[in-house]
Amino acid sequence: MRQPHNNTGRRTPAIAGFFFLFLLFSKASGQPGIPFTSLPLTGQGDFSAAMVEGINHFLLKETERLQKQRSALWKADFSSAAAFKISISAQHELLKLSLGIAEESVSPGLEVQSNSELQPFLVEAKRYRIYAVRWKVIEGLSSEGLLLIPKRKALARIVMIPDADVSPEVLAGMQQAGAPGFGAALHLVKAGFEILIPSLVNRDFKYSGNPSLGTSTQQPHREWIYRQAYTVGRHVIGYELQKIFSAIDWFHTRNQAEGDALPTGIAGHGEGGLLALYAAAIDQRIAATLVSGYFNAREELWKEPIYRNVSGLLKTFGDAELAVMTWPRSLIIEHATAPEIIHSNRGATPGILTSPMFKSAHTEFLRAKAMLPATAQLTFVHNSTEPVLQPFSTPSLRAFAKALHVELPKKMLPAPEAAIPINWINDEERQERIVREMNNHIQHVLAVCERTRNKDFWEKLKGDAAAQEKVKEEERERFWQVLGKLPTPSDPLNVKARIYQQSDKWISYEVTLDVFSPDVYAWGILTVPKGIKPGEKRAVVVCQHGLEGLPADVVTTDSTAQAFHYYKGYATRLAEKGYITFAPHNPYRGKDSFRVIQRKANPLGLTLFSVIISQHQRIVEWLQQLSFVDPQKIAFYGLSYGGKTAMRVPAVVKGYALSICSADFNEWVRKVSTTEHHFGYVYTGEYDMPEWNLGHTFNYAEMAALIAPRPFMVERGHFDGVGTDEWVNYEYGKVKRHYDLTGLEESVRIEHFAGPHSIHGKGTFEFLDDHLKR
């Protein structure tokens, strides 16, 4: 933290009225020269780092709290399968929504793929055939993989899912002998199983980019898809689950065509184990499930690769709850080795995959067992001694087959490698098709999600101002839930302060306020103009810094300071114009130290802005109590990440009377999700930017409408690389229309200036004067 000092600006005697205030309040504050009630602020450490550390600790405690109370949310009725299905219907729909399973499926229409000579990709063996196949999933998205068909009559049908970095050919024994799950599918097809093996999006990064732009990243393919999908309410997990569900659709079509009622099962390892568990929780057609090398406690989900992040998951679901959702069907959990991966590529989100520890996995299994009837078909397969089981071990496959009413041979020899034609389908080209097709589907969703916002938001805003305000109250609450709503802070403010700087025109104070004691607090610099008369109340402008900034950055008037290039000392300049200013710290500083807040918050249904909103609730509460502040005239003015704050915080914190968004207003959803523009966030290391499903709920125009009828302004430099004038003007046009049609033409404005990503401080200062000084 920057040390307090008193040597910025020229000291001159303060006027009598100002000293009168000092004398009046010094007794109440217990501190000479502090014109408000406070305790001494004595800390000398880095308040910014301490804030980030405290919020991280707060979220860990929240994670633990939710885990303890999660089971109380479940009121499962185990009296019958039908009653159980009804009793968990809400969780069922919530899980699908959280995973982005939204599109209607289409008829799979499975087809055998062929080479350039129109010869089908086919391996013929004595007891089975293997085809390279493709099938439809949803409009614009298909799946590829292998179909293994026994030459005898099929006894059961299964979807078998390898880990993301394992090709279907490995499970079919066609390549990479010794790889996880090698040849496991051969044991089952020989025993009479018909098997579909989908190819997953892998963890390479060869196709994580846009060749037409000449852009690339080192994000794993799964993260590349996750990053662009999350903001439009889609997920790489959801897409792959839909591929599995369409495979099951095809199996059921086969059953109907052949007059059979063959059971359907699902088995997966690693990322495939994740998909198998989710699929079984959602699709009641799955009679038996084998989850290998995945099942575990999920309270440290934030440490895993970001492509496993699911918004709000831990509020309702752990792996134990997902296991419960498979009742009364059979679930076999195999405690096996899993992929051991550390994601640390440039531009990728840090994340670690390890094999589940026995203690935590078994504890989670016992937690599931405790929630289920004693007759539940829940099995935990493990080695009682080292080494840990390899995926798809013989005991696990036997238990899985038995649950599908098939007996495997008593003696199961190691699977021989199947012959593979020289011109077999190219796995690299298949992976590129899978990644590109999913990318294209997300970009289509991005292009049309505005329709949902129009329908669910704008079409509701009809009638007079009172009718609209009622709708806005409902939408404001919905928006707050989208961002993640924490309880309103209720701890004592516990204000602490000390003098920071002073000049002949103003004096500033460094201040802290408790938010959620002891972990979360607010911190900032209050600058008070000299010359405030007794009983006079002034307007306040809250001046918010951007990414990696500090309160001092918006205060400094040192033109040689790097921060001055962006902020132009606007908090101090406004104080010199007679405004009280407060420069709060927002906790987006410290790179991964703060970005991990988003990782910890998301599984709890929260975001970084959940905490920031709580901090600003407290800031407004405190400012409104100051005797020299006009509580009806507290404005917000933020740059860059502070501009993001200017869109989100005043939309829900109604104590802000006005908001100015500088160097950030944009087609936000498009900027976060687009792969067609080099300035999109998918090409940066800022993995904290995606917020779940804003695409179908609230873009910047909708947020601005929630600020209305309060005044709103955009400050935009023509040379600001955060976006384009065209994008900014398109989104602003909706805002302008809303203000105009509600008779608020004078309360909305945009100023373009020939400048970069910085405060301009001309039209915005006039806007503040127009609305705060009349």
Short mmCIF file of C-alpha atoms in Angstrom, two decimals, residues 104-487:
data_model
loop_
_atom_site.label_atom_id
_atom_site.label_comp_id
_atom_site.label_asym_id
_atom_site.label_seq_id
_atom_site.Cartn_x
_atom_site.Cartn_y
_atom_site.Cartn_z
CA GLU A 104 -33.55 -29.35 -29.27
CA SER A 105 -31.96 -32.58 -30.44
CA VAL A 106 -32.41 -33.77 -34.01
CA SER A 107 -32.64 -37.29 -35.39
CA PRO A 108 -29.11 -38.71 -35.11
CA GLY A 109 -29.07 -40.19 -38.60
CA LEU A 110 -25.87 -42.11 -37.91
CA GLU A 111 -23.76 -42.67 -41.02
CA VAL A 112 -20.59 -44.60 -41.78
CA GLN A 113 -17.75 -42.38 -42.92
CA SER A 114 -15.81 -43.17 -46.05
CA ASN A 115 -12.48 -42.33 -47.61
CA SER A 116 -11.80 -40.39 -50.80
CA GLU A 117 -12.48 -43.54 -52.82
CA LEU A 118 -15.90 -43.87 -51.15
CA GLN A 119 -14.77 -46.98 -49.30
CA PRO A 120 -16.25 -47.13 -45.80
CA PHE A 121 -13.88 -46.91 -42.86
CA LEU A 122 -14.39 -50.45 -41.60
CA VAL A 123 -12.35 -53.00 -39.65
CA GLU A 124 -13.63 -56.55 -40.00
CA ALA A 125 -12.71 -59.03 -37.28
CA LYS A 126 -13.87 -62.56 -36.53
CA ARG A 127 -16.37 -61.56 -33.84
CA TYR A 128 -17.07 -57.89 -34.49
CA ARG A 129 -16.93 -54.97 -36.89
CA ILE A 130 -15.61 -51.47 -36.22
CA TYR A 131 -16.88 -48.50 -38.21
CA ALA A 132 -15.83 -44.87 -38.20
CA VAL A 133 -19.14 -43.03 -37.88
CA ARG A 134 -20.70 -39.61 -37.66
CA TRP A 135 -24.10 -38.64 -36.29
CA LYS A 136 -26.19 -35.52 -35.93
CA VAL A 137 -26.66 -33.98 -32.49
CA ILE A 138 -28.38 -30.61 -32.74
CA GLU A 139 -28.84 -28.24 -35.65
CA GLY A 140 -25.34 -27.30 -36.76
CA LEU A 141 -23.48 -29.77 -34.53
CA SER A 142 -22.57 -33.39 -35.06
CA SER A 143 -20.44 -36.05 -33.39
CA GLU A 144 -17.78 -38.43 -34.68
CA GLY A 145 -16.42 -41.63 -33.29
CA LEU A 146 -16.45 -45.39 -33.61
CA LEU A 147 -19.24 -47.95 -33.71
CA LEU A 148 -18.38 -51.47 -32.58
CA ILE A 149 -20.96 -54.10 -33.52
CA PRO A 150 -20.77 -57.75 -32.45
CA LYS A 151 -21.47 -60.34 -35.15
CA ARG A 152 -23.62 -62.20 -32.66
CA LYS A 153 -26.94 -60.76 -31.50
CA ALA A 154 -26.38 -57.71 -29.32
CA LEU A 155 -27.21 -58.13 -25.63
CA ALA A 156 -26.88 -54.49 -24.57
CA ARG A 157 -25.86 -51.14 -25.98
CA ILE A 158 -23.41 -48.72 -24.40
CA VAL A 159 -21.74 -45.37 -24.93
CA MET A 160 -18.09 -45.70 -23.93
CA ILE A 161 -16.19 -42.43 -23.43
CA PRO A 162 -12.40 -42.17 -23.29
CA ASP A 163 -10.55 -39.34 -21.61
CA ALA A 164 -10.31 -36.18 -23.72
CA ASP A 165 -6.73 -36.93 -24.81
CA VAL A 166 -7.47 -40.54 -25.71
CA SER A 167 -8.83 -41.36 -29.14
CA PRO A 168 -11.73 -43.78 -29.65
CA GLU A 169 -9.30 -46.07 -31.44
CA VAL A 170 -7.43 -46.65 -28.17
CA LEU A 171 -10.50 -48.13 -26.47
CA ALA A 172 -11.07 -50.20 -29.61
CA GLY A 173 -7.52 -51.58 -29.37
CA MET A 174 -6.54 -50.08 -32.72
CA GLN A 175 -3.64 -47.84 -31.62
CA GLN A 176 -1.45 -46.75 -28.69
CA ALA A 177 -1.12 -50.02 -26.81
CA GLY A 178 -0.70 -49.23 -23.13
CA ALA A 179 -2.70 -46.00 -23.26
CA PRO A 180 -5.48 -45.59 -20.63
CA GLY A 181 -8.34 -47.96 -21.41
CA PHE A 182 -6.54 -49.65 -24.29
CA GLY A 183 -8.73 -52.35 -25.80
CA ALA A 184 -11.41 -52.14 -23.10
CA ALA A 185 -14.17 -51.91 -25.70
CA LEU A 186 -12.99 -55.15 -27.33
CA HIS A 187 -13.79 -57.15 -24.19
CA LEU A 188 -17.32 -55.79 -24.25
CA VAL A 189 -18.05 -56.08 -27.96
CA LYS A 190 -16.90 -59.71 -27.90
CA ALA A 191 -19.32 -60.31 -25.02
CA GLY A 192 -22.22 -58.99 -27.08
CA PHE A 193 -22.23 -55.24 -26.46
CA GLU A 194 -22.94 -52.78 -29.26
CA ILE A 195 -20.75 -49.76 -28.52
CA LEU A 196 -20.56 -46.14 -29.64
CA ILE A 197 -17.35 -44.29 -28.72
CA PRO A 198 -17.49 -40.51 -29.32
CA SER A 199 -14.35 -38.47 -29.91
CA LEU A 200 -14.01 -35.62 -27.42
CA VAL A 201 -12.51 -32.16 -27.71
CA ASN A 202 -8.94 -32.75 -26.56
CA ARG A 203 -6.43 -30.67 -24.61
CA ASP A 204 -4.09 -29.79 -27.44
CA PHE A 205 -4.16 -26.16 -28.65
CA LYS A 206 -3.46 -26.54 -32.38
CA TYR A 207 -6.92 -25.28 -33.38
CA SER A 208 -7.42 -22.74 -30.59
CA GLY A 209 -7.50 -19.72 -32.81
CA ASN A 210 -8.86 -18.27 -36.03
CA PRO A 211 -6.78 -18.88 -39.18
CA SER A 212 -8.68 -16.19 -41.08
CA LEU A 213 -7.43 -13.60 -38.55
CA GLY A 214 -3.99 -15.10 -38.23
CA THR A 215 -4.63 -15.41 -34.49
CA SER A 216 -3.86 -18.33 -32.22
CA THR A 217 -3.68 -19.11 -28.52
CA GLN A 218 -2.14 -21.80 -26.38
CA GLN A 219 -5.39 -22.49 -24.59
CA PRO A 220 -6.33 -26.18 -24.58
CA HIS A 221 -9.11 -26.83 -27.09
CA ARG A 222 -11.48 -27.48 -24.20
CA GLU A 223 -10.71 -24.07 -22.70
CA TRP A 224 -10.94 -22.40 -26.13
CA ILE A 225 -14.51 -23.72 -26.44
CA TYR A 226 -15.33 -23.00 -22.78
CA ARG A 227 -14.19 -19.37 -22.95
CA GLN A 228 -16.37 -18.40 -25.91
CA ALA A 229 -19.35 -20.52 -24.81
CA TYR A 230 -19.72 -19.51 -21.14
CA THR A 231 -21.05 -16.00 -21.69
CA VAL A 232 -23.74 -17.22 -24.08
CA GLY A 233 -24.89 -19.95 -21.69
CA ARG A 234 -23.25 -22.88 -23.41
CA HIS A 235 -20.53 -25.24 -22.22
CA VAL A 236 -18.12 -27.75 -23.71
CA ILE A 237 -19.51 -30.25 -21.16
CA GLY A 238 -23.07 -29.54 -22.30
CA TYR A 239 -22.21 -29.95 -25.96
CA GLU A 240 -20.53 -33.29 -25.33
CA LEU A 241 -23.41 -34.48 -23.17
CA GLN A 242 -25.75 -33.71 -26.05
CA LYS A 243 -23.54 -35.87 -28.26
CA ILE A 244 -23.96 -38.70 -25.76
CA PHE A 245 -27.73 -38.20 -25.53
CA SER A 246 -28.02 -38.30 -29.33
CA ALA A 247 -26.05 -41.58 -29.33
CA ILE A 248 -28.58 -42.96 -26.86
CA ASP A 249 -31.37 -41.67 -29.11
CA TRP A 250 -29.87 -43.74 -31.91
CA PHE A 251 -29.68 -46.82 -29.69
CA HIS A 252 -33.34 -46.44 -28.82
CA THR A 253 -34.21 -46.05 -32.48
CA ARG A 254 -32.37 -49.34 -33.06
CA ASN A 255 -34.34 -50.97 -30.27
CA GLN A 256 -37.62 -49.86 -31.80
CA ALA A 257 -36.64 -50.93 -35.31
CA GLU A 258 -35.52 -54.36 -34.12
CA GLY A 259 -38.30 -54.86 -31.58
CA ASP A 260 -35.78 -55.14 -28.77
CA ALA A 261 -35.63 -53.65 -25.31
CA LEU A 262 -31.89 -53.85 -24.85
CA PRO A 263 -30.57 -51.94 -21.83
CA THR A 264 -28.34 -48.91 -22.36
CA GLY A 265 -25.24 -48.19 -20.36
CA ILE A 266 -22.51 -45.58 -20.23
CA ALA A 267 -18.89 -45.85 -19.17
CA GLY A 268 -16.20 -43.21 -19.11
CA HIS A 269 -12.71 -42.46 -17.86
CA GLY A 270 -11.17 -39.11 -16.89
CA GLU A 271 -13.07 -36.41 -18.78
CA GLY A 272 -15.20 -39.28 -20.06
CA GLY A 273 -15.92 -40.22 -16.43
CA LEU A 274 -17.12 -36.69 -15.80
CA LEU A 275 -19.44 -36.93 -18.80
CA ALA A 276 -20.69 -40.37 -17.79
CA LEU A 277 -21.62 -39.15 -14.29
CA TYR A 278 -23.42 -36.04 -15.57
CA ALA A 279 -25.16 -38.02 -18.32
CA ALA A 280 -26.46 -40.64 -15.91
CA ALA A 281 -27.74 -37.92 -13.56
CA ILE A 282 -29.70 -36.32 -16.41
CA ASP A 283 -30.81 -39.17 -18.70
CA GLN A 284 -32.96 -41.77 -16.98
CA ARG A 285 -32.70 -44.07 -19.99
CA ILE A 286 -29.20 -45.05 -18.87
CA ALA A 287 -29.57 -48.29 -16.93
CA ALA A 288 -26.00 -48.62 -15.65
CA THR A 289 -23.03 -46.31 -15.39
CA LEU A 290 -19.30 -46.82 -14.86
CA VAL A 291 -17.34 -43.74 -13.76
CA SER A 292 -13.57 -44.30 -13.80
CA GLY A 293 -10.82 -42.01 -12.55
CA TYR A 294 -13.07 -39.03 -11.86
CA PHE A 295 -15.39 -39.35 -8.85
CA ASN A 296 -14.21 -37.13 -6.02
CA ALA A 297 -15.07 -34.29 -3.66
CA ARG A 298 -15.44 -31.08 -5.74
CA GLU A 299 -14.83 -28.38 -3.13
CA GLU A 300 -11.53 -27.62 -4.88
CA LEU A 301 -13.10 -27.40 -8.32
CA TRP A 302 -11.45 -23.98 -8.65
CA LYS A 303 -8.06 -25.70 -8.87
CA GLU A 304 -9.12 -27.93 -11.75
CA PRO A 305 -8.97 -26.81 -15.39
CA ILE A 306 -11.39 -23.98 -16.08
CA TYR A 307 -13.27 -26.04 -18.66
CA ARG A 308 -14.71 -28.00 -15.73
CA ASN A 309 -16.11 -24.82 -14.15
CA VAL A 310 -19.91 -24.92 -13.90
CA SER A 311 -21.76 -21.87 -12.62
CA GLY A 312 -23.54 -22.49 -9.32
CA LEU A 313 -22.71 -26.19 -9.30
CA LEU A 314 -21.67 -26.45 -5.65
CA LYS A 315 -24.78 -24.72 -4.36
CA THR A 316 -26.75 -27.85 -5.21
CA PHE A 317 -24.46 -30.56 -6.56
CA GLY A 318 -21.35 -32.42 -5.57
CA ASP A 319 -20.40 -35.73 -7.11
CA ALA A 320 -22.38 -37.40 -4.32
CA GLU A 321 -25.58 -35.60 -5.30
CA LEU A 322 -25.01 -36.48 -8.96
CA ALA A 323 -24.62 -40.09 -7.88
CA VAL A 324 -27.92 -39.90 -5.99
CA MET A 325 -29.64 -38.70 -9.17
CA THR A 326 -28.82 -42.03 -10.85
CA TRP A 327 -31.11 -43.96 -8.45
CA PRO A 328 -32.59 -46.57 -8.78
CA ARG A 329 -30.21 -47.43 -11.60
CA SER A 330 -26.77 -48.93 -11.12
CA LEU A 331 -23.66 -46.80 -10.62
CA ILE A 332 -20.16 -48.27 -10.44
CA ILE A 333 -17.43 -45.91 -9.27
CA GLU A 334 -13.94 -47.09 -10.14
CA HIS A 335 -11.16 -45.47 -8.13
CA ALA A 336 -8.57 -45.47 -10.88
CA THR A 337 -5.70 -43.42 -12.20
CA ALA A 338 -6.70 -40.24 -14.01
CA PRO A 339 -4.89 -37.87 -16.35
CA GLU A 340 -2.09 -35.99 -14.57
CA ILE A 341 -1.93 -32.58 -16.24
CA ILE A 342 -0.80 -29.08 -15.31
CA HIS A 343 -2.13 -26.35 -17.58
CA SER A 344 0.40 -23.53 -17.60
CA ASN A 345 0.62 -22.48 -21.25
CA ARG A 346 0.89 -18.81 -22.09
CA GLY A 347 -2.61 -17.30 -22.17
CA ALA A 348 -4.24 -20.41 -20.72
CA THR A 349 -5.93 -20.55 -17.32
CA PRO A 350 -3.86 -22.28 -14.63
CA GLY A 351 -5.37 -25.63 -13.72
CA ILE A 352 -4.33 -29.03 -12.44
CA LEU A 353 -5.67 -32.52 -13.05
CA THR A 354 -4.61 -35.32 -10.74
CA SER A 355 -5.87 -38.75 -9.85
CA PRO A 356 -8.47 -38.55 -7.06
CA MET A 357 -7.07 -39.32 -3.61
CA PHE A 358 -8.65 -42.42 -2.14
CA LYS A 359 -9.72 -40.74 1.10
CA SER A 360 -11.61 -37.86 -0.52
CA ALA A 361 -13.14 -40.05 -3.25
CA HIS A 362 -14.28 -42.68 -0.76
CA THR A 363 -15.65 -40.04 1.63
CA GLU A 364 -17.70 -38.60 -1.24
CA PHE A 365 -18.92 -42.12 -2.06
CA LEU A 366 -19.97 -42.62 1.57
CA ARG A 367 -21.76 -39.28 1.48
CA ALA A 368 -23.75 -40.46 -1.53
CA LYS A 369 -24.45 -43.79 0.11
CA ALA A 370 -25.79 -42.06 3.22
CA MET A 371 -28.29 -40.15 1.10
CA LEU A 372 -29.59 -43.29 -0.65
CA PRO A 373 -31.72 -46.24 0.47
CA ALA A 374 -29.78 -49.28 1.64
CA THR A 375 -30.86 -51.15 -1.47
CA ALA A 376 -29.22 -48.66 -3.84
CA GLN A 377 -27.03 -50.20 -6.55
CA LEU A 378 -23.98 -48.10 -5.74
CA THR A 379 -20.56 -49.77 -5.94
CA PHE A 380 -17.06 -48.49 -5.20
CA VAL A 381 -14.36 -50.54 -6.92
CA HIS A 382 -10.78 -50.04 -5.77
CA ASN A 383 -7.57 -51.85 -4.94
CA SER A 384 -7.16 -52.46 -1.24
CA THR A 385 -3.42 -52.04 -1.76
CA GLU A 386 -1.25 -50.12 -4.19
CA PRO A 387 -1.11 -49.69 -7.11
CA VAL A 388 -4.28 -47.80 -8.00
CA LEU A 389 -6.46 -49.51 -10.57
CA GLN A 390 -5.95 -48.78 -14.24
CA PRO A 391 -9.10 -47.46 -15.97
CA PHE A 392 -11.72 -50.01 -17.05
CA SER A 393 -10.24 -52.74 -14.89
CA THR A 394 -11.59 -56.28 -15.07
CA PRO A 395 -13.56 -56.02 -11.76
CA SER A 396 -15.18 -52.77 -12.93
CA LEU A 397 -16.09 -54.08 -16.37
CA ARG A 398 -17.56 -57.22 -14.80
CA ALA A 399 -19.71 -55.17 -12.40
CA PHE A 400 -20.79 -52.87 -15.23
CA ALA A 401 -21.68 -55.74 -17.56
CA LYS A 402 -23.56 -57.54 -14.79
CA ALA A 403 -25.64 -54.43 -14.13
CA LEU A 404 -26.68 -54.64 -17.79
CA HIS A 405 -27.50 -58.36 -17.40
CA VAL A 406 -24.47 -59.57 -19.34
CA GLU A 407 -21.86 -61.98 -17.96
CA LEU A 408 -18.29 -61.46 -19.13
CA PRO A 409 -16.04 -64.51 -19.63
CA LYS A 410 -14.44 -65.84 -16.47
CA LYS A 411 -11.01 -65.42 -18.03
CA MET A 412 -10.35 -62.07 -19.71
CA LEU A 413 -7.02 -61.98 -21.51
CA PRO A 414 -5.31 -58.71 -22.41
CA ALA A 415 -6.96 -57.26 -25.48
CA PRO A 416 -4.91 -57.81 -28.65
CA GLU A 417 -4.38 -54.80 -30.89
CA ALA A 418 -6.91 -54.82 -33.71
CA ALA A 419 -5.70 -54.42 -37.25
CA ILE A 420 -6.08 -50.88 -38.56
CA PRO A 421 -6.10 -50.03 -42.25
CA ILE A 422 -3.33 -47.75 -43.46
CA ASN A 423 -5.86 -45.25 -44.81
CA TRP A 424 -7.97 -45.18 -41.65
CA ILE A 425 -9.66 -41.92 -40.71
CA ASN A 426 -7.20 -39.17 -39.71
CA ASP A 427 -7.60 -38.42 -36.00
CA GLU A 428 -5.96 -34.98 -36.34
CA GLU A 429 -8.39 -33.92 -39.06
CA ARG A 430 -11.28 -35.32 -37.02
CA GLN A 431 -10.21 -33.23 -34.03
CA GLU A 432 -10.07 -30.10 -36.16
CA ARG A 433 -13.60 -30.74 -37.45
CA ILE A 434 -14.88 -31.27 -33.91
CA VAL A 435 -13.30 -28.06 -32.57
CA ARG A 436 -14.22 -25.89 -35.56
CA GLU A 437 -17.80 -27.12 -35.66
CA MET A 438 -18.32 -26.42 -31.96
CA ASN A 439 -16.70 -23.00 -32.39
CA ASN A 440 -19.05 -22.23 -35.28
CA HIS A 441 -22.11 -23.27 -33.29
CA ILE A 442 -21.16 -20.98 -30.40
CA GLN A 443 -20.64 -18.09 -32.78
CA HIS A 444 -24.11 -18.75 -34.19
CA VAL A 445 -25.60 -18.69 -30.67
CA LEU A 446 -23.73 -15.43 -30.09
CA ALA A 447 -25.26 -13.96 -33.24
CA VAL A 448 -28.86 -14.77 -32.25
CA CYS A 449 -28.88 -14.54 -28.42
CA GLU A 450 -29.95 -10.90 -28.70
CA ARG A 451 -33.40 -12.19 -29.68
CA THR A 452 -33.81 -13.69 -26.22
CA ARG A 453 -32.82 -10.43 -24.54
CA ASN A 454 -35.31 -8.57 -26.71
CA LYS A 455 -38.07 -11.00 -25.80
CA ASP A 456 -37.33 -11.38 -22.08
CA PHE A 457 -36.34 -7.79 -21.35
CA TRP A 458 -37.23 -5.09 -23.86
CA GLU A 459 -40.67 -6.42 -24.77
CA LYS A 460 -41.61 -6.25 -21.08
CA LEU A 461 -40.76 -2.56 -20.78
CA LYS A 462 -44.10 -1.16 -21.81
CA GLY A 463 -46.57 1.24 -20.29
CA ASP A 464 -45.96 4.32 -18.18
CA ALA A 465 -42.98 5.01 -15.95
CA ALA A 466 -44.56 3.31 -12.93
CA ALA A 467 -45.32 0.14 -14.90
CA GLN A 468 -41.81 0.09 -16.30
CA GLU A 469 -40.24 0.58 -12.90
CA LYS A 470 -42.10 -2.44 -11.56
CA VAL A 471 -40.65 -4.55 -14.39
CA LYS A 472 -37.22 -3.07 -13.76
CA GLU A 473 -37.35 -4.03 -10.10
CA GLU A 474 -37.95 -7.63 -11.13
CA GLU A 475 -35.24 -7.45 -13.80
CA ARG A 476 -32.82 -5.79 -11.41
CA GLU A 477 -33.22 -8.73 -9.05
CA ARG A 478 -32.79 -11.16 -11.94
CA PHE A 479 -29.61 -9.38 -13.04
CA TRP A 480 -28.28 -9.47 -9.49
CA GLN A 481 -28.91 -13.22 -9.39
CA VAL A 482 -27.09 -13.62 -12.70
CA LEU A 483 -24.05 -11.86 -11.22
CA GLY A 484 -24.52 -13.70 -7.93
CA LYS A 485 -26.19 -12.09 -4.95
CA LEU A 486 -24.68 -12.08 -1.49
CA PRO A 487 -26.62 -11.03 1.63
#
